[in-house]
Phi, psi and omega in degrees: 000316181294317179300316180299314180294324176297320177301313180299316181298333178264005177082019179262128184277112177278120180241155175237135177290136176295320181248111182303335180293340179295336177303319183284343179285336182281143179236158177302134181097346176295144177245132179257133180233139178244129177266143177052042184302310184300312182294319180297318178296318180296323180281344178081010182280170176293155184244125176263130177256131176272132179266117179249111183179229181302319180219146180276127179204175174228153181233128179276130178231168177216163174224159177236044181281146173282164177304322178296317179295324176298316178301318181296314180298314182293335177280348181095014178128171185295319181298313178297321180297319179292330181286340182295140178294143178282134178296126183276132175273154181297146179294142180295144179287140179246000000 
């Protein structure tokens, strides 16, 4: 749990493969690419990674991030997330 939260705090997206056998499909030198990463994370859907290397394939992954954790990852980490200006709410009418 602590390791996972540290990844999030540094802006690293922790993913889990849907199919454990996919771990064995990857080879050294393979490059994983995610399309529409920001939108997919915001929508909370599963994320497909394209394997670019010896053979073209895709690997289904998932995350169990909270909406706040998604914001932190998309900001590039906790420090960057904290630096973002807070959205100002309208002043109450008097």
